[in-house]
Short mmCIF file of C-alpha atoms and ligand atoms in Angstrom, two decimals:
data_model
loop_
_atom_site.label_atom_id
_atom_site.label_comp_id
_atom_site.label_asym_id
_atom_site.label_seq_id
_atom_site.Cartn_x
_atom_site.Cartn_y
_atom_site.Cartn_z
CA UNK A 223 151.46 118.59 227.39
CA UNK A 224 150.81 118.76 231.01
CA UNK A 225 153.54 118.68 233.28
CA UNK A 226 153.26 116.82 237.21
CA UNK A 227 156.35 118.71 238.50
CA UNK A 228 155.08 121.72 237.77
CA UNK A 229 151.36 121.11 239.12
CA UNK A 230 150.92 122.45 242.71
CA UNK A 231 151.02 120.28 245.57
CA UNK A 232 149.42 121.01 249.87
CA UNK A 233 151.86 120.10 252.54
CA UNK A 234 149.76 120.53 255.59
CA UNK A 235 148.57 123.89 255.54
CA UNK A 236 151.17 125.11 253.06
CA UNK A 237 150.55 125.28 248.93
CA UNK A 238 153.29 125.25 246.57
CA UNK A 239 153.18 126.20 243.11
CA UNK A 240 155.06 123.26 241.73
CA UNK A 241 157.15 119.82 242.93
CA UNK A 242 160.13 121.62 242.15
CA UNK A 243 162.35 121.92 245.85
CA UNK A 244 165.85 123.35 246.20
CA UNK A 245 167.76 121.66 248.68
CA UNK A 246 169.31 122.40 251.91
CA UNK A 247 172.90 123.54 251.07
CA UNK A 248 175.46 124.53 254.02
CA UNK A 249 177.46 127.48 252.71
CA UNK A 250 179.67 128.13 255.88
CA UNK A 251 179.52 132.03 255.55
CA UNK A 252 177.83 132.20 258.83
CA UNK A 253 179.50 134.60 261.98
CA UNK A 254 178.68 132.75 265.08
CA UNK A 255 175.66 131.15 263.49
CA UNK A 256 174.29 134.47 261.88
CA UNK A 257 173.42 134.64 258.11
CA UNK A 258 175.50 137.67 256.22
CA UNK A 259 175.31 139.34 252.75
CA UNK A 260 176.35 136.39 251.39
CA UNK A 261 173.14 134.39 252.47
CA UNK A 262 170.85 138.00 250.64
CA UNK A 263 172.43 136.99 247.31
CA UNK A 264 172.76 132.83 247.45
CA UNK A 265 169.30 132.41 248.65
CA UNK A 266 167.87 135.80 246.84
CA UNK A 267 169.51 133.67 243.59
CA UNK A 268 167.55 130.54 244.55
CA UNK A 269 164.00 132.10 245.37
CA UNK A 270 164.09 133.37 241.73
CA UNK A 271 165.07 129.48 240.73
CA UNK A 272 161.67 128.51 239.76
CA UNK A 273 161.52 126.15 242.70
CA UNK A 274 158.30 126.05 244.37
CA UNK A 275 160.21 125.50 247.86
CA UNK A 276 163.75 126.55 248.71
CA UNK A 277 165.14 124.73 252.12
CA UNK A 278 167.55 127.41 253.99
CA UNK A 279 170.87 125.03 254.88
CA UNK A 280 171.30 123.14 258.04
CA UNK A 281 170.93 125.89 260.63
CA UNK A 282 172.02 124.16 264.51
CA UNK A 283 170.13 124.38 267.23
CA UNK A 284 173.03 125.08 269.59
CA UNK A 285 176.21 126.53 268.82
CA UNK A 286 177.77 123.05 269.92
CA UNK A 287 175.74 121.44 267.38
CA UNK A 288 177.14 123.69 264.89
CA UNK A 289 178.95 121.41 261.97
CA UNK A 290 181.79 124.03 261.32
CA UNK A 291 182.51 127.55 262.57
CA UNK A 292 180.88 128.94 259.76
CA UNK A 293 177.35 127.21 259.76
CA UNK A 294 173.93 128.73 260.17
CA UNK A 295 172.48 128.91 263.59
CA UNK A 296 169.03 129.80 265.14
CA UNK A 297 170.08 129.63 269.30
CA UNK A 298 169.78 133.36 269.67
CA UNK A 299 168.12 136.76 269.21
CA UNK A 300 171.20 137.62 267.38
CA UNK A 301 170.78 134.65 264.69
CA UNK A 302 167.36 134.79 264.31
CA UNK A 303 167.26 138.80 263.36
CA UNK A 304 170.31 137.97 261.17
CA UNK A 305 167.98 134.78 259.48
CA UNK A 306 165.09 136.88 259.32
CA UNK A 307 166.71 139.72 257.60
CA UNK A 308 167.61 137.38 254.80
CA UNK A 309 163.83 135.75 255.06
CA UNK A 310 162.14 138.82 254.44
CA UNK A 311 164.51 140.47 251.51
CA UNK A 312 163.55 136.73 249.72
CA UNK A 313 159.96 137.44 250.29
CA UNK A 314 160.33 140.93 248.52
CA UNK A 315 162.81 139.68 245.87
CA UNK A 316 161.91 136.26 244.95
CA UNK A 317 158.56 133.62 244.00
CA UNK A 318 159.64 130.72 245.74
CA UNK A 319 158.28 129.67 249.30
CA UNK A 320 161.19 129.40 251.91
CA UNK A 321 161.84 126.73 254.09
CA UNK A 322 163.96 126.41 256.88
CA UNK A 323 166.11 123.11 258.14
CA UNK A 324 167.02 122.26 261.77
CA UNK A 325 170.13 120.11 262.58
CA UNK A 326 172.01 118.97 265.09
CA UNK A 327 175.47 117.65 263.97
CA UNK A 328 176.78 115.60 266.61
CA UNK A 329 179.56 113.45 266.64
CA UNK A 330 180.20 115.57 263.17
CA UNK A 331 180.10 118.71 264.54
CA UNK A 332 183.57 120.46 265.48
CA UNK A 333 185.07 119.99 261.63
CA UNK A 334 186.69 121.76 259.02
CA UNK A 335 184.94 124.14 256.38
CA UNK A 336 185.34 121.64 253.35
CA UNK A 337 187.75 124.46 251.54
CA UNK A 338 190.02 123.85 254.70
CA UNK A 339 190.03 120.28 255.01
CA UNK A 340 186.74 119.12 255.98
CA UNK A 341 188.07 116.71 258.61
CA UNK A 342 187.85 117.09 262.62
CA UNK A 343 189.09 120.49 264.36
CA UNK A 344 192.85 120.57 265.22
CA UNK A 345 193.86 121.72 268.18
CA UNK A 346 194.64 125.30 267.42
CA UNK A 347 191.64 125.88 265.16
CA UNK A 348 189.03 126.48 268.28
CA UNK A 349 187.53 122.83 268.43
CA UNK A 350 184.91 122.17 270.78
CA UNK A 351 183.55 118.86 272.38
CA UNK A 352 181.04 116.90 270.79
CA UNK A 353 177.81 114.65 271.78
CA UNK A 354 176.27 111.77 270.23
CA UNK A 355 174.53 108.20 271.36
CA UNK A 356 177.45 106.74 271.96
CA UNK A 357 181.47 107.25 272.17
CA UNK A 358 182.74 106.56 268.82
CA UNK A 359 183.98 108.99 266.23
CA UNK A 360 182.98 109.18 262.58
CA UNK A 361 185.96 107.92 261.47
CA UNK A 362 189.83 107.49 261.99
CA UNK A 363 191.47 111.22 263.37
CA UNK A 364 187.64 112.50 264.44
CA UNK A 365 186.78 113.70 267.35
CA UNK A 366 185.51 111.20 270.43
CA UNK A 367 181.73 112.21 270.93
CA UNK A 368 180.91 111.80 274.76
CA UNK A 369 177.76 109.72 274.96
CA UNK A 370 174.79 112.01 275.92
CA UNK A 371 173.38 111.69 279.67
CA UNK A 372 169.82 112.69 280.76
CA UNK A 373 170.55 116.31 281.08
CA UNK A 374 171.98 116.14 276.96
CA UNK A 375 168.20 114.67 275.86
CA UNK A 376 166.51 117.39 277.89
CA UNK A 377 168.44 120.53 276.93
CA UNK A 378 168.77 119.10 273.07
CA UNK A 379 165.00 118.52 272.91
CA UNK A 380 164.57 121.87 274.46
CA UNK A 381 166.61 123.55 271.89
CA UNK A 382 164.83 121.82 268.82
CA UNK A 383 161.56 123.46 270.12
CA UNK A 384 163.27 126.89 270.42
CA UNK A 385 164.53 127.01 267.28
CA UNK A 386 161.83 125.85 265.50
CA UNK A 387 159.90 128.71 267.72
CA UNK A 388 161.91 131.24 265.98
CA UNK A 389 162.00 129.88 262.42
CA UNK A 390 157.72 130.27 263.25
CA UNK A 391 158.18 133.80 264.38
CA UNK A 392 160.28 134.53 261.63
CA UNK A 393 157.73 133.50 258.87
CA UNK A 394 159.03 130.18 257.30
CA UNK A 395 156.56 128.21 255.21
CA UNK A 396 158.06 125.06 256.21
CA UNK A 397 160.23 123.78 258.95
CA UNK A 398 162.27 120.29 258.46
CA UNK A 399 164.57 118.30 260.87
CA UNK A 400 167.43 116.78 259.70
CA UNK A 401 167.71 112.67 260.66
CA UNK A 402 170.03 112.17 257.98
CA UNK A 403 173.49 112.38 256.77
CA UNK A 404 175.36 111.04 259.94
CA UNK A 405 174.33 113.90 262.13
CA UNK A 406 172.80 113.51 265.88
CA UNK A 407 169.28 112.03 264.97
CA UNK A 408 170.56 109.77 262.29
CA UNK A 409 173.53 108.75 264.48
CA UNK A 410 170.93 107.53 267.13
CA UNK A 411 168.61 105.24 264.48
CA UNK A 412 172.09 103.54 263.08
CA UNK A 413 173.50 100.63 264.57
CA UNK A 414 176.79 101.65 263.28
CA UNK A 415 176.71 104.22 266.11
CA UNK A 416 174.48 103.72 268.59
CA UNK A 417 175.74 100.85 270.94
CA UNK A 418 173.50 102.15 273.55
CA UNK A 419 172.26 99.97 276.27
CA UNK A 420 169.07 101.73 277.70
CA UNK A 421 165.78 102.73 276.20
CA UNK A 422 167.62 104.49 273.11
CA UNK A 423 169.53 101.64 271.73
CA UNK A 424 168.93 98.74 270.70
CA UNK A 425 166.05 97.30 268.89
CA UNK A 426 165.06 99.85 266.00
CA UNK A 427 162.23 101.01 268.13
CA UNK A 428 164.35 102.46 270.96
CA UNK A 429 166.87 103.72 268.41
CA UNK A 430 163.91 105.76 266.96
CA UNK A 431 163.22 106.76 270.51
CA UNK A 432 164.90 109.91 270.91
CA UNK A 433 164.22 111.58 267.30
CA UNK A 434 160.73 110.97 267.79
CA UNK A 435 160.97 112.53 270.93
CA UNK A 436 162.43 115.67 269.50
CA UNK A 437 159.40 115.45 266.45
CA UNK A 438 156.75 114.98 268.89
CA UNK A 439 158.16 118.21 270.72
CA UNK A 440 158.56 119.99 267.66
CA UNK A 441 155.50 119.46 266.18
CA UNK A 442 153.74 120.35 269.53
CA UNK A 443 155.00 124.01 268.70
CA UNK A 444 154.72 124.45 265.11
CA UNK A 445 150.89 125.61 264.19
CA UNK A 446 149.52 123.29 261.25
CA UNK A 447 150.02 126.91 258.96
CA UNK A 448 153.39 125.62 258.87
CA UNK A 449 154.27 122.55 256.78
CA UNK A 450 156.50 120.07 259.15
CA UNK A 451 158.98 117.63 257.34
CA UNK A 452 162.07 115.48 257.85
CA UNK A 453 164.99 114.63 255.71
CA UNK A 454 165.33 110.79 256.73
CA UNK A 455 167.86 108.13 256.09
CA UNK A 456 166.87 105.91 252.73
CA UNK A 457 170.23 103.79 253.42
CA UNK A 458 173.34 103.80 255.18
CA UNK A 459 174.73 101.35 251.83
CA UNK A 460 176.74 99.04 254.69
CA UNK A 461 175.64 95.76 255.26
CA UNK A 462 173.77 95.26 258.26
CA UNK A 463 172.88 99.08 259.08
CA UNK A 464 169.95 100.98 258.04
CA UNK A 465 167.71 99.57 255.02
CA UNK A 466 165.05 100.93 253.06
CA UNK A 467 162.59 99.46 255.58
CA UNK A 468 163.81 100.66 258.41
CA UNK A 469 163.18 104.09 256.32
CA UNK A 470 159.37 102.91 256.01
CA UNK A 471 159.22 102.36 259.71
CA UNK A 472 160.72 106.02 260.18
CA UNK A 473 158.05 107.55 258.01
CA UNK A 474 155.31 105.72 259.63
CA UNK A 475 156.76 106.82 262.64
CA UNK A 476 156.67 110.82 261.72
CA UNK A 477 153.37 110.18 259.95
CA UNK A 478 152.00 109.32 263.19
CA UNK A 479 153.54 112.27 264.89
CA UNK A 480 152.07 114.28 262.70
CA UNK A 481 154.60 115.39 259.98
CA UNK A 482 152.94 116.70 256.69
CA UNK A 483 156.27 114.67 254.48
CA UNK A 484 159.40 113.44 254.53
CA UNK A 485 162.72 113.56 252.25
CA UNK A 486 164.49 110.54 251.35
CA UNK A 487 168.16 111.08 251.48
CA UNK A 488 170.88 108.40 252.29
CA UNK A 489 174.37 107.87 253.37
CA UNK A 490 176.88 109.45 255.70
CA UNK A 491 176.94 107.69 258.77
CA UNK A 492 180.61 106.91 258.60
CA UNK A 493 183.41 108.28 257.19
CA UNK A 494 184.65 105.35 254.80
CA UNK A 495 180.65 104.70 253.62
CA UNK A 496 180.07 105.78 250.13
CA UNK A 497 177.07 106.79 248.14
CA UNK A 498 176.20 105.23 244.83
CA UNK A 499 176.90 107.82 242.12
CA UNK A 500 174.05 106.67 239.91
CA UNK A 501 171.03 109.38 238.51
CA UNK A 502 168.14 109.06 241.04
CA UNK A 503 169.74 106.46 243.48
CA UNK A 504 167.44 107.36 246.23
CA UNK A 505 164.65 107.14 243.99
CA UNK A 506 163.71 103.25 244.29
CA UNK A 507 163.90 103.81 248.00
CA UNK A 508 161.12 106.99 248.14
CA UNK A 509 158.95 104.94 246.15
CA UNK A 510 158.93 102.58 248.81
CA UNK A 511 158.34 105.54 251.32
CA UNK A 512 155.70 107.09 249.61
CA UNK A 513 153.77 103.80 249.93
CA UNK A 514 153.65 104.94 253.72
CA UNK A 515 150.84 107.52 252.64
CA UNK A 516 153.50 110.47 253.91
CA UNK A 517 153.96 113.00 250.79
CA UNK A 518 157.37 111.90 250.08
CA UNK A 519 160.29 114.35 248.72
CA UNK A 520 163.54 112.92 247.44
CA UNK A 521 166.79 114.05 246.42
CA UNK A 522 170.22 112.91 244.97
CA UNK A 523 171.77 113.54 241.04
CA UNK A 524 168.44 114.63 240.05
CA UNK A 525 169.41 116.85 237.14
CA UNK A 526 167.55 116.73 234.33
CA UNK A 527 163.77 118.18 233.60
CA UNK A 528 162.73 114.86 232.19
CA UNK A 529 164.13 112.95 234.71
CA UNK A 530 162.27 114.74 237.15
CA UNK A 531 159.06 115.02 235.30
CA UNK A 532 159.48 110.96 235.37
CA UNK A 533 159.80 110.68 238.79
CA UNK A 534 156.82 112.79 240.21
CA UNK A 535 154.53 112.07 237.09
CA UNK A 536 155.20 108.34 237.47
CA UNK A 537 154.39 108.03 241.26
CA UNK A 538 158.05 107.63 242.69
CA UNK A 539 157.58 110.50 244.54
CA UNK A 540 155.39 113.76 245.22
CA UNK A 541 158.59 116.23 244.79
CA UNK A 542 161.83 116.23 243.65
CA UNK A 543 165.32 118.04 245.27
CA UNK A 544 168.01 119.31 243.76
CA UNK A 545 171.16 120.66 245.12
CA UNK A 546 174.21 120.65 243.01
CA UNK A 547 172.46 121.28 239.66
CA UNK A 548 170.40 124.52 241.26
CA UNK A 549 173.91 125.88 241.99
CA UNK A 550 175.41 124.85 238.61
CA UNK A 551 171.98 126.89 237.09
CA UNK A 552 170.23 128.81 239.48
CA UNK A 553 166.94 128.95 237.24
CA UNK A 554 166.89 125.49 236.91
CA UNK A 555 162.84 126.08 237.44
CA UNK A 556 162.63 128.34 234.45
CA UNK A 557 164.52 126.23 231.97
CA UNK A 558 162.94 122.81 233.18
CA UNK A 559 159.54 124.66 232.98
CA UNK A 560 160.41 125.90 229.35
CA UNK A 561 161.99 122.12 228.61
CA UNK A 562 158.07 120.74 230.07
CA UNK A 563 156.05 123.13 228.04
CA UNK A 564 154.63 124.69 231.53
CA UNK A 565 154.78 128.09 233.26
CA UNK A 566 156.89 129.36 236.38
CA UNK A 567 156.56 132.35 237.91
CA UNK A 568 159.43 135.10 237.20
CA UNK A 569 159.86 138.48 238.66
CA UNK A 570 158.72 141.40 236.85
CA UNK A 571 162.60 142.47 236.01
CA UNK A 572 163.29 139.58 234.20
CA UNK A 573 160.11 139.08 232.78
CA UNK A 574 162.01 139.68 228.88
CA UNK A 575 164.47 136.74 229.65
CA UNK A 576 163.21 133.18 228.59
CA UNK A 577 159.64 133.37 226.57
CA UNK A 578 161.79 136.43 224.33
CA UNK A 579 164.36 133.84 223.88
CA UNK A 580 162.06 130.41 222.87
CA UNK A 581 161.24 129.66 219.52
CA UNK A 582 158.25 131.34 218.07
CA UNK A 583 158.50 133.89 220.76
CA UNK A 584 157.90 137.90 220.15
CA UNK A 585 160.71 139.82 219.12
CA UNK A 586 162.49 141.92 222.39
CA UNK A 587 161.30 145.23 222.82
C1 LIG B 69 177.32 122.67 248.94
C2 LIG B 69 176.42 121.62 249.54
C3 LIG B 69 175.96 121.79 250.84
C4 LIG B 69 175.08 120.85 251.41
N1 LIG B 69 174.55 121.08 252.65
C5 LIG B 69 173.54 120.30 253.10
C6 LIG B 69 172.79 120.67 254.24
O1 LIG B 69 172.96 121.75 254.83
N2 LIG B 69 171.82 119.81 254.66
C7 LIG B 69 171.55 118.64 254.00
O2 LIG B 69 170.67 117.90 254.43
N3 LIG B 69 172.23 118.30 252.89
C8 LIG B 69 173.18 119.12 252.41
N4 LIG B 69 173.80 118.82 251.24
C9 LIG B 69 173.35 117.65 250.47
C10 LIG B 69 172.30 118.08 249.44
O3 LIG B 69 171.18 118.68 250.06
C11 LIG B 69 171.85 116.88 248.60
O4 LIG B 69 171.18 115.97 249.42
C12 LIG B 69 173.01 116.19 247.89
O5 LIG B 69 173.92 117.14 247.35
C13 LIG B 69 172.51 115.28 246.77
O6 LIG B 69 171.73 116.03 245.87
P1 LIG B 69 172.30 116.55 244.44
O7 LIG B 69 172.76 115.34 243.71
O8 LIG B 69 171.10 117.22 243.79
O9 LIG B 69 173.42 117.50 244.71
C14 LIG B 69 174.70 119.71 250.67
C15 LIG B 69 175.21 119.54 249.38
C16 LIG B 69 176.04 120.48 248.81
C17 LIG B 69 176.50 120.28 247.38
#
């Protein structure tokens, strides 16, 4: 039997061993946006996973654009020695290639660790002011975003293209923006909260305006060595906001600027919006994507090997991202590979663990 997820797939000038991707995961252990010890063991876990690809969290572009006091940052020399400390002790330790995701949270930044609430900043818990297209909060008791002026687009396209500078300098394999979950470049492509009246609002087209901006800029500084992707919006699932299509149109859109693939995510644009809780719900939508001629990633209750096999074997998508189950069983990789009759690459201390313990296998020595 020969298995799809685990047959190696090009992303631009990047190879990975198999379709297997762990996705980006916020831990909020960060001090001032610098990884710590607890970053060397979570994502030393995950580059032994199996994965061919492990995403490093949401990491903000400017401390503002942080989602919580405790999220990863790459806005100074101090983050990105702190980042590439953890890079390099994966390199050593693990198989997987490393990836690295840049986000802006916007009119969600300013909140809660989700252990202490997860809702807005109070007063005497250090909140800061927040930016997005337009003045409305995420939801009843968020903050008020101001709505950003010329100097905001400037200075936040500016810091895109200095972050993803560092994440180059400190060796990442790939480099993705984040346009989904409610954070700044989602909240400019959905009507439900841009109102804006000038060349960024509006039609779909302008609403695109400014995230392509920030992709053009981005990819104008990341060398093709790297592999340049986007997690995108598959749905905000509320009538009359973002559809599938408009995620075909933001595909095309990154295609054309030059991105090597995209991840279909969905949901999170508002704070009483929920996600469907079926296996695979953004799967129908990447298919749709994929179409686009972008290699196409997607993610969401993905948890089984066969399930995934299904989905990259039967065209839905090129790779498949899991979040939740990689933390429920960090070698995820290794048992799907065993459960698909393929190989995955182990390190040489734990080379005794799975083929001594299949069927058939020799006895440990
Ligand atoms: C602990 C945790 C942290 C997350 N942090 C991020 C993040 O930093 N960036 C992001 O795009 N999605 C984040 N997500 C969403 C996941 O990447 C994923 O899209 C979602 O959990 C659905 O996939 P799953 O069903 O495999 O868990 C997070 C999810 C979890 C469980």
């Amino acid at each position: 039997m020969s298995s799809t997820l685990f047959s190696p797939i090009r992303l631009g000038g990047v190879e990975l061993e198999n379709r297997i991707v762990v996705a980006p995961m916020c831990q909020y252990s960060s001090a001032d946006g610098c990884a710590t010890d607890w970053h060397i063991a979570h994502l030393g876990m995950l580059a032994n996973s199996g994965a061919g690809l492990v995403i490093v969290e949401a990491t903000h572009v400017e401390r503002h654009g942080r989602i919580t006091h405790g999220c990863m940052g790459l806005y100074s020399d101090e983050s990105e020695a702190a980042l590439k400390r953890v890079v390099d002790f994966c390199r050593r330790a693990g198989t997987a290639k490393l990836g690295v995701q840049l986000a802006h949270a916007g009119r969600k930044a300013s909140s809660q660790r989700p252990w202490e609430g997860g809702g807005a900043l109070k007063p005497g818990e250090d909140p800061w002011d927040t930016i997005a297209p337009s003045g409305l909060p995420f939801g009843p008791g968020w903050h008020t975003p101001r709505a950003m002026a010329a100097d905001d687009f400037d200075r936040v396209r500016g810091v895109f293209v200095a972050a993803a500078q560092r994440a180059v300098r400190i060796g990442f394999d790939a480099i993705e923006l984040h346009m989904a979950h409610g954070y700044l470049a989602h909240s400019f492509m959905s009507p439900v909260s841009n109102r804006r009246t000038d060349q960024y609002g509006g039609s779909l087209e302008n609403r695109m305006r400014f995230p392509r901006e920030v992709a053009e800029a981005v990819r104008q500084a990341v060398p093709r060595t790297v592999a340049l992707g986007a997690r995108i919006t598959g749905s905000d699932w509320i009538d009359g906001a973002l559809t599938p299509a408009d995620a075909v149109f933001c595909a095309k859109t990154l295609k054309a600027a030059g991105f090597d693939y995209v991840d279909v995510s969905s949901g999170g644009i508002s704070s009483d919006a929920r996600n469907p809780a079926t296996p695979g719900y953004n799967v129908p939508i990447a298919e749709q994507v994929r179409a686009t001629g972008i290699a196409t990633r997607t993610v969401g209750l993905i948890v089984t090997a066969p399930q995934a096999e299904d989905i990259v074997a039967g065209g839905k998508a090129d790779m498949v991202a899991l979040a939740r189950a990689v933390l429920d069983d960090p070698h995820w990789g290794w048992h799907a590979a065993r459960a698909l009759g393929a190989e995955v690459r182990r390190p040489n201390q734990y080379l005794r663990s799975g083929p001594a313990l299949w069927p058939g296998a020799a006895p440990l020595r």
